[in-house]
XYZ file of C-alpha atoms in Angstrom:
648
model
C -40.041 -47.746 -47.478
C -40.503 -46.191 -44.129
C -37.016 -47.321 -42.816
C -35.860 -45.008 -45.516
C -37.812 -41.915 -45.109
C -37.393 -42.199 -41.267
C -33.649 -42.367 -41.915
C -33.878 -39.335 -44.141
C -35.963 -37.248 -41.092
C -33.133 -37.977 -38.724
C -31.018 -37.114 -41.062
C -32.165 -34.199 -41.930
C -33.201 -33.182 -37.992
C -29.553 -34.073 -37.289
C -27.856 -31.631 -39.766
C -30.477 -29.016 -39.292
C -29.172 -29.415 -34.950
C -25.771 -29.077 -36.773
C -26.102 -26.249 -38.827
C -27.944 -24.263 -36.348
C -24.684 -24.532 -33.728
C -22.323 -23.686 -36.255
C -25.029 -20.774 -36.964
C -24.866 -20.078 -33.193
C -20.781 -20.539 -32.704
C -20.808 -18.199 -35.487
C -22.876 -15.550 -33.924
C -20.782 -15.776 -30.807
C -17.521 -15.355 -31.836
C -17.028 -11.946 -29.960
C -19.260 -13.364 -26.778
C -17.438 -12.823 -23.818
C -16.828 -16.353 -22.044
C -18.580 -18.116 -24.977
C -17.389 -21.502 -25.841
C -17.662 -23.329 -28.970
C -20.719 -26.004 -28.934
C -20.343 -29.015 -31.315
C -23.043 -31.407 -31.884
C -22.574 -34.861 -31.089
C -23.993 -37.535 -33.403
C -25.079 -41.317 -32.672
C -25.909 -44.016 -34.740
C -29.992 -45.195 -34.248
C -29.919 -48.702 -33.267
C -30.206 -50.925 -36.477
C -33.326 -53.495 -36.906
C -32.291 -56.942 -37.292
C -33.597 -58.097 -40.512
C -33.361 -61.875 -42.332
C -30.125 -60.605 -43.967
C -28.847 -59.160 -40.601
C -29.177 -55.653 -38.854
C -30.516 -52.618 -40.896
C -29.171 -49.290 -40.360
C -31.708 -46.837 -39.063
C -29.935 -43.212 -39.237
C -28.258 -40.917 -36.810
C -29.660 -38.952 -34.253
C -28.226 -36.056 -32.231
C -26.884 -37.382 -28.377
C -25.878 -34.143 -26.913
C -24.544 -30.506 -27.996
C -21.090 -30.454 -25.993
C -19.521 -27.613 -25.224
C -15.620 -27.599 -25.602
C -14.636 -26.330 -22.677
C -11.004 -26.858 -20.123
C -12.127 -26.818 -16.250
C -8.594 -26.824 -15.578
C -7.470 -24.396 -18.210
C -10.588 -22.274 -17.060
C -9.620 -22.023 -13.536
C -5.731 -21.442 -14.317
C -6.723 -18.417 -16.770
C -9.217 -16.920 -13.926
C -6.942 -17.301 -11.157
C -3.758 -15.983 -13.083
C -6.392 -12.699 -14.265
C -6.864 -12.296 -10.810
C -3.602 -11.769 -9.673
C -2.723 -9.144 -12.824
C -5.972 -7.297 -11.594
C -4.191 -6.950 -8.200
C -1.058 -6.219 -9.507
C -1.874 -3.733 -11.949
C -4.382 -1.860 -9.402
C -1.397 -1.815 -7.264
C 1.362 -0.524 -9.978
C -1.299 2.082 -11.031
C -1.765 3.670 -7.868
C 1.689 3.519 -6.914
C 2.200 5.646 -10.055
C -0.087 8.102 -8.790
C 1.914 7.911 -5.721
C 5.104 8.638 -6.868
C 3.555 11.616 -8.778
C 2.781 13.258 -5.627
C 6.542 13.527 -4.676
C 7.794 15.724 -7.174
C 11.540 16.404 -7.818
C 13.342 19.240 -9.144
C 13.262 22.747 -7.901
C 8.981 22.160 -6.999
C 9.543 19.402 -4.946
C 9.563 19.590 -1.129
C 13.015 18.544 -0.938
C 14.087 21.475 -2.423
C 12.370 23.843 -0.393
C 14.195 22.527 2.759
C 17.400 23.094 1.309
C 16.014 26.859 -0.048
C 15.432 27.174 3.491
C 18.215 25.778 5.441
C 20.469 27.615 2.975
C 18.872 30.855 3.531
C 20.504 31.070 6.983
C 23.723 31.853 5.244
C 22.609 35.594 4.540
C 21.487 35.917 8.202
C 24.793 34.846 9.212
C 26.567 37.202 6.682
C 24.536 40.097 7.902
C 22.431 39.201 11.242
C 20.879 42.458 11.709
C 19.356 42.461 7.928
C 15.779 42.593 8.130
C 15.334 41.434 5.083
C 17.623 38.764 5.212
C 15.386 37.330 8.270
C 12.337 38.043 6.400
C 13.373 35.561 3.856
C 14.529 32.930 5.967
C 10.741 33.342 7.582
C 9.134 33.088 3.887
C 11.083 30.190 3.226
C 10.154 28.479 6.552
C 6.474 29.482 5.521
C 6.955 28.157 2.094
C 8.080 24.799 3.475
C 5.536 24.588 5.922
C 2.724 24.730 2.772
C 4.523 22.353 0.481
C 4.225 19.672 3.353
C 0.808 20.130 4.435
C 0.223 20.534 0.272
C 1.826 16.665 -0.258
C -0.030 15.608 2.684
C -3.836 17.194 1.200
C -2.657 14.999 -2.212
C -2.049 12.292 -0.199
C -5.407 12.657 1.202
C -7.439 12.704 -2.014
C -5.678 9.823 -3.263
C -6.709 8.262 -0.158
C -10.226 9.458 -0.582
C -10.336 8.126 -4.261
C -9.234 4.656 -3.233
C -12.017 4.657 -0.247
C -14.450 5.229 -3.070
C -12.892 2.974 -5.492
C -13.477 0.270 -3.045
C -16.799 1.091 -2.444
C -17.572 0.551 -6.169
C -15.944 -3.071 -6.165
C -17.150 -3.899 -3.258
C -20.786 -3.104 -4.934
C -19.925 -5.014 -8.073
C -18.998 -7.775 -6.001
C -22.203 -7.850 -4.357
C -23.440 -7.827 -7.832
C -22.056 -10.638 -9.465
C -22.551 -13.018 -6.316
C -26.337 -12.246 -6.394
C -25.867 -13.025 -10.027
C -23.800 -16.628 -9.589
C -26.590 -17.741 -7.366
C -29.235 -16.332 -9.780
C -27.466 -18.362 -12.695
C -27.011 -21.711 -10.404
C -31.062 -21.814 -9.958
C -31.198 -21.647 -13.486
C -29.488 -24.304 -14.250
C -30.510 -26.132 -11.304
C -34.437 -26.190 -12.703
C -32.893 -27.168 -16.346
C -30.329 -29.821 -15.110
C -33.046 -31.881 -14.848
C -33.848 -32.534 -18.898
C -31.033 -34.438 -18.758
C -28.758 -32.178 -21.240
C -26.281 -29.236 -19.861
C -27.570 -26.066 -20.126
C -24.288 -24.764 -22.396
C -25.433 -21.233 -22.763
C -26.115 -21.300 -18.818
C -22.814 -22.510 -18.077
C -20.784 -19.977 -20.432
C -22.792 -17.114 -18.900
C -21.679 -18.732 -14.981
C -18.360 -18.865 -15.461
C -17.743 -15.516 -17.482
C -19.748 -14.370 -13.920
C -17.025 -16.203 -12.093
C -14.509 -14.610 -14.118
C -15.834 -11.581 -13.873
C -15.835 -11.738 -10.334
C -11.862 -12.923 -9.675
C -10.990 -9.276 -11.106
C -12.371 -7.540 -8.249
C -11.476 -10.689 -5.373
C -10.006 -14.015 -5.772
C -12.252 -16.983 -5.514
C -12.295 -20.635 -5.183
C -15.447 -22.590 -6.145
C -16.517 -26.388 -5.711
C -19.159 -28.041 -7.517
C -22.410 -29.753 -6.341
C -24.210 -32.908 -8.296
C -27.276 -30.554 -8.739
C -25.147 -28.305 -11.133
C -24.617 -25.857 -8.537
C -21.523 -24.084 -7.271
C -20.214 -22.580 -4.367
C -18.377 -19.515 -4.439
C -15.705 -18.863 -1.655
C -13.295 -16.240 -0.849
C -10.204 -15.329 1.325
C -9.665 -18.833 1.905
C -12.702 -20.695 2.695
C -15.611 -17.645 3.160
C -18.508 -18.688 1.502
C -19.933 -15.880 -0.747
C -22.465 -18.328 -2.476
C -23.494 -21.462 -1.267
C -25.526 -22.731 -4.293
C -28.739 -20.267 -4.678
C -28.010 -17.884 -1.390
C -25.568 -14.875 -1.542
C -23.793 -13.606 0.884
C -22.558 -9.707 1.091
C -19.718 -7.838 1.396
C -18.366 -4.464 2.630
C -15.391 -2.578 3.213
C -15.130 -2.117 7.151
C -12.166 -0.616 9.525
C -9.412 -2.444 11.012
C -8.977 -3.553 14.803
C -7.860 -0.018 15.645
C -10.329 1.710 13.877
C -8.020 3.558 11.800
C -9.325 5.390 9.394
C -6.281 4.950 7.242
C -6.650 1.715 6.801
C -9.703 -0.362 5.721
C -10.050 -4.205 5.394
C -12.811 -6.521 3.461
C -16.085 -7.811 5.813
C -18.418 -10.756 4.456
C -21.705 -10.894 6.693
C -24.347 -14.174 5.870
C -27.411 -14.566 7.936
C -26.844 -11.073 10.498
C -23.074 -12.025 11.000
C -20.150 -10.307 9.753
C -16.354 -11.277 9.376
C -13.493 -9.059 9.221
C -11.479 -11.130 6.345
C -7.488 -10.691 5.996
C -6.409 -9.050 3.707
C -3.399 -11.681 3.392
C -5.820 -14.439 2.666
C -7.742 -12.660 -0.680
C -5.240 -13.290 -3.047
C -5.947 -11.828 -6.589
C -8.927 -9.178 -7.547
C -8.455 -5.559 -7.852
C -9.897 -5.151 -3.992
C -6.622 -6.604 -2.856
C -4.243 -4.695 -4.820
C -5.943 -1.665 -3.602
C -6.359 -2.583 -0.104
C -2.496 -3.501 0.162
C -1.755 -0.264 -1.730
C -3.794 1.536 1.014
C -3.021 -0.647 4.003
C 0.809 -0.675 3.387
C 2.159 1.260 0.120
C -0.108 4.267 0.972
C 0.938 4.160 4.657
C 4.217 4.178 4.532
C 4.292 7.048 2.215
C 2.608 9.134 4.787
C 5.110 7.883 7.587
C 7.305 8.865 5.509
C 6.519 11.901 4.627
C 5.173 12.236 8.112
C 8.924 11.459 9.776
C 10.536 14.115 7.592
C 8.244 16.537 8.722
C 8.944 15.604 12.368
C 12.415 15.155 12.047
C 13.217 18.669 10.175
C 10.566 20.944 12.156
C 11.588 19.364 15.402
C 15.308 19.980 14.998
C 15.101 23.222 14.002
C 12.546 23.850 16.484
C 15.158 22.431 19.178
C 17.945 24.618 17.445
C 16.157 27.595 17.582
C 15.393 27.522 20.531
C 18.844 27.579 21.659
C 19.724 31.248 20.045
C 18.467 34.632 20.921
C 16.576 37.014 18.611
C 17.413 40.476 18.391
C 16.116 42.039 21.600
C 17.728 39.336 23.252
C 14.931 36.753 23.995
C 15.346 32.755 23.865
C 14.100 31.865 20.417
C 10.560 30.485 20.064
C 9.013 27.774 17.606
C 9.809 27.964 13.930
C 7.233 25.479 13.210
C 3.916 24.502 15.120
C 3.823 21.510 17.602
C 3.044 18.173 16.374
C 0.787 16.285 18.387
C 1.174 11.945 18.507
C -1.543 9.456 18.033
C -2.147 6.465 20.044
C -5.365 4.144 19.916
C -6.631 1.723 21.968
C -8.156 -0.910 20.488
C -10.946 -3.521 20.906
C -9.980 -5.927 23.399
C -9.686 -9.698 21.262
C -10.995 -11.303 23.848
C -14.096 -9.528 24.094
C -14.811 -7.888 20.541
C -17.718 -6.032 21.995
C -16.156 -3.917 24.565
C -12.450 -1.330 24.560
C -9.478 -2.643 26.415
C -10.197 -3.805 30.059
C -7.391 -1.785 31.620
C -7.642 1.680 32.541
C -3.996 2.519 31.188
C -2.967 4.953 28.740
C 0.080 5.021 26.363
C 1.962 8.144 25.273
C 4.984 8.477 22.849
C 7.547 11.394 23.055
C 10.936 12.429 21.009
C 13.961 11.152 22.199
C 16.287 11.344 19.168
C 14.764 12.815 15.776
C 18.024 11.006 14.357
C 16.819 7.637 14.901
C 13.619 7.508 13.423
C 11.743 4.550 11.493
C 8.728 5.549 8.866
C 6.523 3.333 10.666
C 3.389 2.690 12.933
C 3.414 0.463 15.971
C 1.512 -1.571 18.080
C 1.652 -2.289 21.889
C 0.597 -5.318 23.568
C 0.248 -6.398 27.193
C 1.037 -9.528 28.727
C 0.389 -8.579 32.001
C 0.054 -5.364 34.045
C 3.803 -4.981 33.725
C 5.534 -6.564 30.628
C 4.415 -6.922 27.164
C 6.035 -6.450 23.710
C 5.846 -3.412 21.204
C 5.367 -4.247 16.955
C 6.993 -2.252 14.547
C 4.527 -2.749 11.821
C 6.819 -2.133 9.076
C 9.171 -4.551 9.604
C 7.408 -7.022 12.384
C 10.166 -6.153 15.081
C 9.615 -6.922 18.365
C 10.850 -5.019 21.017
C 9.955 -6.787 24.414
C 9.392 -4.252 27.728
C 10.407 -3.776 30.213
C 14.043 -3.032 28.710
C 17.271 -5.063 30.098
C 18.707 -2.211 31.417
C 15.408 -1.383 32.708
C 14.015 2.360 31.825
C 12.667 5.311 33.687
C 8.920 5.265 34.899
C 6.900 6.134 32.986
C 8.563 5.186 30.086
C 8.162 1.641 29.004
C 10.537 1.356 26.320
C 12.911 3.531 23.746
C 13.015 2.546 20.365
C 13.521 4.237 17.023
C 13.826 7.785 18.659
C 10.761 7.377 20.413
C 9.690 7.194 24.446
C 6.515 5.102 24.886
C 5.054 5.602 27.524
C 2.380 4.654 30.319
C 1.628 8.257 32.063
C -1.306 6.792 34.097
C -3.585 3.502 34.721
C -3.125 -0.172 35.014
C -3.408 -2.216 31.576
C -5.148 -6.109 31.335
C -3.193 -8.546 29.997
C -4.674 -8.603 26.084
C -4.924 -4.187 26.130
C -3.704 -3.221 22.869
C -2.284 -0.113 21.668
C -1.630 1.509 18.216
C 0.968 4.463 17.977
C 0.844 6.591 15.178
C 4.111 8.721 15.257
C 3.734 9.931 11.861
C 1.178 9.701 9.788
C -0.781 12.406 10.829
C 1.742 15.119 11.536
C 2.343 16.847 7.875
C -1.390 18.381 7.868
C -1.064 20.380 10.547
C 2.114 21.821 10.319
C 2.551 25.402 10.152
C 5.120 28.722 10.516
C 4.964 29.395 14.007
C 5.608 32.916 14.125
C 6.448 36.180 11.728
C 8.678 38.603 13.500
C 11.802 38.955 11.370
C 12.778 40.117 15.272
C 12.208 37.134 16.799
C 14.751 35.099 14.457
C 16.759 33.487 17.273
C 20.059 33.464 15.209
C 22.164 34.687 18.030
C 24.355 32.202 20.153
C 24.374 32.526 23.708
C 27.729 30.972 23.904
C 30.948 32.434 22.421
C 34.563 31.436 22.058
C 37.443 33.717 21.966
C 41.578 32.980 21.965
C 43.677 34.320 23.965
C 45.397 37.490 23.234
C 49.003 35.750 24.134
C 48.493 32.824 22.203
C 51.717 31.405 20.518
C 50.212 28.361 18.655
C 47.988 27.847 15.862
C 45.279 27.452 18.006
C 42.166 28.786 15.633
C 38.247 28.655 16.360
C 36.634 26.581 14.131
C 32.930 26.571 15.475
C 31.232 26.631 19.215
C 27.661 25.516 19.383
C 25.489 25.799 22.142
C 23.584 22.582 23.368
C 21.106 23.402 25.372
C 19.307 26.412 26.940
C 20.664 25.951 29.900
C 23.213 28.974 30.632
C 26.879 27.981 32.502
C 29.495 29.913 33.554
C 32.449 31.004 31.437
C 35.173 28.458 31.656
C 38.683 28.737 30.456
C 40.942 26.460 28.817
C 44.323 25.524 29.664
C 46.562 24.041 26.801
C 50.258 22.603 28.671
C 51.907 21.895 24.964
C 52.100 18.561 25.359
C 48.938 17.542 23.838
C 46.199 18.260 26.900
C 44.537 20.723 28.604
C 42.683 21.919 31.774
C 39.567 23.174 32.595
C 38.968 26.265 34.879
C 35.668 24.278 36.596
C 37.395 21.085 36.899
C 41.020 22.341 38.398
C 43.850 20.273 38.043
C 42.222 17.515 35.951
C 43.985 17.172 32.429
C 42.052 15.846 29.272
C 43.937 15.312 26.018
C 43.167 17.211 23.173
C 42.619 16.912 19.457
C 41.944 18.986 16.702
C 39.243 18.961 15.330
C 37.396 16.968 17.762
C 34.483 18.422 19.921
C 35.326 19.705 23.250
C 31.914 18.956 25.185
C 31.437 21.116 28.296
C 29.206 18.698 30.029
C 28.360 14.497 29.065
C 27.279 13.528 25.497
C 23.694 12.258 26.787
C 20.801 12.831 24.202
C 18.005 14.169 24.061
C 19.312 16.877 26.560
C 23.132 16.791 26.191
C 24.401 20.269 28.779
C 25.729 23.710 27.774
C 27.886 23.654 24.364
C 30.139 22.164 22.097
C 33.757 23.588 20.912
C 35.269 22.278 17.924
C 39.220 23.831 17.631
C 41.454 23.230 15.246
C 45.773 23.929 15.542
C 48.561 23.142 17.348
C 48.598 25.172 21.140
C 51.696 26.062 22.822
C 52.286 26.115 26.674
C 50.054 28.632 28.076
C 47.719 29.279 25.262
C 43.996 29.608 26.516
C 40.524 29.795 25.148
C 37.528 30.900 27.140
C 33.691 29.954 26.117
C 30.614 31.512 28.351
C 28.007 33.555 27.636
C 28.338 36.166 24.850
C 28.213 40.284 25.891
C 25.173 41.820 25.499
C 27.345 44.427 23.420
C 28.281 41.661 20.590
C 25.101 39.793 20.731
C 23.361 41.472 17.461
C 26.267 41.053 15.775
C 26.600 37.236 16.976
C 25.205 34.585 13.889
C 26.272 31.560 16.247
C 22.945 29.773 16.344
C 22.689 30.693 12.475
C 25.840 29.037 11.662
C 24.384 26.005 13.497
C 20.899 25.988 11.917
C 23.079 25.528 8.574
C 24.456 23.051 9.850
C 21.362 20.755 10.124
C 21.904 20.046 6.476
C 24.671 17.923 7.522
C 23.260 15.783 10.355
C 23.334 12.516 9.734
C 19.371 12.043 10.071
C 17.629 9.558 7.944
C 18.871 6.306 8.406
C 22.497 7.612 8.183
C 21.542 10.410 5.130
C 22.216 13.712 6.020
C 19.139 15.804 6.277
C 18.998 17.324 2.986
C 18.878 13.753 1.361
C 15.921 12.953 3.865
C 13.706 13.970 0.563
C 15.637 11.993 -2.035
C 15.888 9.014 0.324
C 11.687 9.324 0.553
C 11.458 9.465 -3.041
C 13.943 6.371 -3.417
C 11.849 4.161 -0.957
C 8.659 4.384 -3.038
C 10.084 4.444 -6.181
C 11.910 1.017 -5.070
C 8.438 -0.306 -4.552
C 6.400 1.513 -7.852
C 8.987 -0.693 -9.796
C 8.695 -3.752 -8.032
C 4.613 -3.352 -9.001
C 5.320 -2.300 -12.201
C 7.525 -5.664 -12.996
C 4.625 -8.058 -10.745
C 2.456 -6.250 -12.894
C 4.536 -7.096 -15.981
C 5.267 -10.741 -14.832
C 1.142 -11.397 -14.301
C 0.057 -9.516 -17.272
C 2.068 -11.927 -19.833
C 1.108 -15.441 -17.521
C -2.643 -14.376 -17.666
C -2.263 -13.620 -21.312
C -0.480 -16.532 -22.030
C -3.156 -18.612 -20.463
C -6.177 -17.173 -21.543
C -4.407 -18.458 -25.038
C -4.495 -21.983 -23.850
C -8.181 -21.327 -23.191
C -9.368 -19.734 -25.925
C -7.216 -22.714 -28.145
C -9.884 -24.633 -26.808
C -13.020 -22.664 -26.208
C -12.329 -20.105 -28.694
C -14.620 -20.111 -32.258
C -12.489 -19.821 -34.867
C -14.491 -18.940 -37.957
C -12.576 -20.483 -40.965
C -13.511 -24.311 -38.938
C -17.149 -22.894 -38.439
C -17.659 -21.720 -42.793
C -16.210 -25.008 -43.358
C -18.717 -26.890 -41.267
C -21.623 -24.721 -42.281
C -20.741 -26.025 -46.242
C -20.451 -29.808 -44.774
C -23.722 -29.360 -43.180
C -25.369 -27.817 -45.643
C -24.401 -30.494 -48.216
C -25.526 -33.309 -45.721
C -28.854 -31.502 -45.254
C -29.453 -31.352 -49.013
C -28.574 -34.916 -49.134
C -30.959 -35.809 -46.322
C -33.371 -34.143 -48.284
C -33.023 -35.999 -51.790
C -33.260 -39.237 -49.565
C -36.733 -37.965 -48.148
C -37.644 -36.869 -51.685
C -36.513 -40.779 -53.324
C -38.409 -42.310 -50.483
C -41.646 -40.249 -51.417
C -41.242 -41.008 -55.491
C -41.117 -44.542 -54.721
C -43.803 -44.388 -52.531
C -45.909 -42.627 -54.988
C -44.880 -45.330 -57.767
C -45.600 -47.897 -55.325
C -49.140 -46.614 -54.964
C -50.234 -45.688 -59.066
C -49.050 -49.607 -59.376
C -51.542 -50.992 -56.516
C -54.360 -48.732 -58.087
C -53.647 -50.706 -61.445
């Protein structure tokens, strides 16, 4: 009698435990990291009776939650890399905005510009001609140092995006350890705390969007949290911190993640951190970012600077050397905290400078300079990692410790420690501050000191085709000889013969840049015996009407400047380069998106509620409870019978 209504309480305990998780899967179907709990049934040991053991009911062993570590980790680690892949793509979309194309864009102001020499040269006495060459320097001049303010805000909203993750980091790791204390105190009832679990990893989860994470497991239900590689950021119920703190250099271009645990902090690479949406935007800032301002910054440079050096090489109308177009750009270089002793600057009491050798030859990069000794050391080229080892084989020129990429760097003064470092900033700097230089239509230096002319007697077909002047320095006039034969002579070298060509520059002095001497002839034709052309300086009488250094100002849009592009593609080249890495973010981003999607599938196949299983279980248990019931309710009418029949 009471086997059978203590098998009907069980039963009925054990379907109510049932239908109350499938009430509570039911009610979670939408709960973020939720997994479906079952309830796991056992049969109550049987009584052995004269005719052999005697069932005694069920009774619940555990509620189980159906949960995948391994499917759990793969789907947070694979969300982790799409949050750093699409922070990336997105802000390399906001990038590319910032270089427009068309007739707004920057590129096309340089050409308005360079092109507007052309009416100077038609008419060089036309104020107004000059005045619009001077607008459309001015124009220039803004649309740079507008592209480099955009590039600043975006730099400012990334700063502050980071300081937002970096606090919801913080967040979530106090939370983790929060949640492990929980279920350290209820681990020990002897059941897993489901609900407990769920709610620690969707935390986890959570977290790997904003940094990548690795955890391991303790036998008091704990677990540690690590990041970039083995950082701990919770070890069981203690939390660690982190911030967003400045590279070696200081650079405030660039930041990098810090974790700091008991009063120390660690500057974490940002190599090592994997997924999260704080590396994406740290290697959007630290490299994407950056080399959009050294490029922009190097077509700044490059343009300003050779048509500050051209200019300079005319005269303007009252017959002055012509000034600046553009304002001077001034370089960066850093020291840096010495490696060896984090606490104090470089040891050395050396400086390093960087000057322009060749504007032709520059790379959109920063670089770094290292000292071995006193004496040698190597130089980085951060964009690339090329090393270029000083001092040079040939050896260079004191100061100067080595030329690379258009660029003297240079130790002025001091003696450097072997560990000094250096960083050299070329470029990243220099749009912001560029400026017109000056706004006398007068002081347009589109005269060339230097002019050609044939001689009257000429028999050949010996034509002018341009004469440029190289340098300020002013020679003598010097005559050419042409014998018929195929050479000529020089009236400041005598009797020495040099074969010509057409079309090929005559040079008056060596081809040595940066400072190459006096001019360069370019003649085209066939001379006879006799024929002679003479080049000096131009007569004051023909000098207003002289559009020599105009002519070669035009020309700029033809010199071979940006990694072999002509200066007028120096723009579209820019806009290639981070385009070329906007769509390699946007396909990562693609790539990540569908394997994190795919995966969080596999997890939810198995942790997922799916609400047709959980009706049909509710009717099951619900028809088991009744059942349960009706046995409880037989055992009590045969109870009662068995008691009105002992009262007889």
């Amino acid at each position: 009698m009471s086997g059978l209504l203590n098998i009907g309480m069980r039963a009925l305990q054990a379907n109510q435990v049932a239908l109350q998780t499938a009430g509570h899967n039911i009610a979670n179907v939408t709960t973020p990291g939720y997994s479906r709990q079952s309830v796991v049934l056992q049969t109550v040991q049987g009584i052995n009776g004269p005719g052999g053991y005697v069932g005694s009911g069920v009774s619940v062993q555990t509620i189980q939650r159906n949960y995948s570590e391994f499917l759990t980790t793969q789907a947070t680690m694979a969300g982790a890399t799409q949050a750093a892949d699409v922070a990336r793509a997105d802000k390399l979309k906001q990038l590319e905005g910032l270089f427009a194309g068309g007739s707004t864009g920057l590129g096309a102001s340089i050409n308005d510009m360079l092109n507007a020499f052309s009416d100077v040269a038609s008419a060089p006495t036309d104020l107004t001609a000059r005045t619009v060459v001077l607008t459309r320097v001015d124009e220039t001049a803004a649309r740079i140092r507008t592209t480099a303010q955009n590039l600043d805000e975006l730099q400012y909203g990334v700063t502050q995006e980071l300081g937002q993750k970096v606090t919801m980091i913080n967040s979530l790791a106090k939370s983790i350890s929060e949640t492990n204390e929980k279920i350290i105190r209820t681990q020990g009832a002897g059941q897993p705390p489901n609900d407990l679990l769920d709610q620690r990893d969707q935390l986890v989860r959570d977290l790997n969007q904003y940094v990548q994470t690795s955890s391991v497991a303790a036998s008091d239900g704990s677990v540690s949290i690590f990041i970039g590689g083995s950082q701990p950021l919770v070890l069981g119920t203690m939390a660690a911190t982190v911030s967003i703190a400045k590279d070696d250099f200081g650079d405030p271009l660039k930041s990098k993640l810090s974790i700091s645990r008991n009063g120390f902090s660690l500057t974490l690479d940002e190599n090592t951190l994997g997924g999260g949406e704080v590396s994406g935007l740290l290697r959007f800032q630290n490299n994407d970012l950056a080399e959009g301002r050294n490029l922009l910054g190097r077509l700044t440079l490059a343009v300003t600077t050779s048509m500050n050096e051209q200019h300079s090489l005319g005269l303007d109308m009252d017959g002055n050397p012509g000034g600046q177009l553009f304002s001077s750009i001034a370089f960066s270089a850093k020291n840096v905290l010495s490696p060896t002793a984090p606490a104090v600057l470089n040891v050395g009491t050396a400086s390093v400078t960087i000057s322009i050798n060749d504007v032709t030859k520059f790379s959109a990069s920063d670089y770094e300079v290292n000292f071995l000794s006193s004496t040698s050391g190597h130089i980085t080229r951060r964009s690339d990692g090329t090393v270029t080892s000083f001092p040079q084989t040939p050896a260079t020129t004191a100061p100067i410790l080595a030329t690379l990429d258009g660029l003297n760097i240079s130790m002025p003064s001091g003696t450097p420690a072997a560990g000094d470092r250096f960083l050299i900033k070329p470029f990243s700097t220099s749009p912001s501050s560029v400026s017109r230089e000056f706004s006398s239509p007068r002081g347009l230096a589109v005269s060339s000191p230097v002019a050609a002319s044939v001689g009257n007697n000429n028999r050949g077909t010996l034509a002018l085709e341009s004469v440029v002047t190289r340098s300020a320095t002013t020679l003598p006039a010097i005559t050419l000889a042409f014998d018929g034969l195929g050479n000529y002579t020089r009236s400041d070298t005598g009797i020495t013969t040099y074969p010509f060509t057409s079309g090929v520059p005559i040079e008056s002095g060596p081809v040595t840049l940066p400072a190459v001497a006096g001019w360069s002839l370019v003649l085209k034709g066939v001379p006879q015996a006799g024929d002679t052309v003479t080049v000096g300086p131009i007569p004051s009488a023909f000098r207003s009407l002289n559009a020599g250094n105009a002519n070669a100002m035009m020309g700029l849009r033809d010199l071979a400047m940006f990694d072999g592009a002509a200066l007028t593609d120096g723009y579209a080249g820019l806009i290639a380069q981070v385009g070329v890495r906007g769509q390699g973010a946007n396909f990562a981003a693609d790539v990540s998106s569908a394997i994190a999607t795919n995966l969080e599938k596999d997890r939810t196949a198995v942790s997922g509620v799916n609400l047709d299983e959980e009706a049909a279980k509710l009717l099951q248990f619900q028809q088991a409870y009744q059942a349960s019931a009706k046995m409880i309710q037989i055992a009590q009418g045969i109870f009662d019978t068995l008691i009105q029949s002992l009262g007889r």
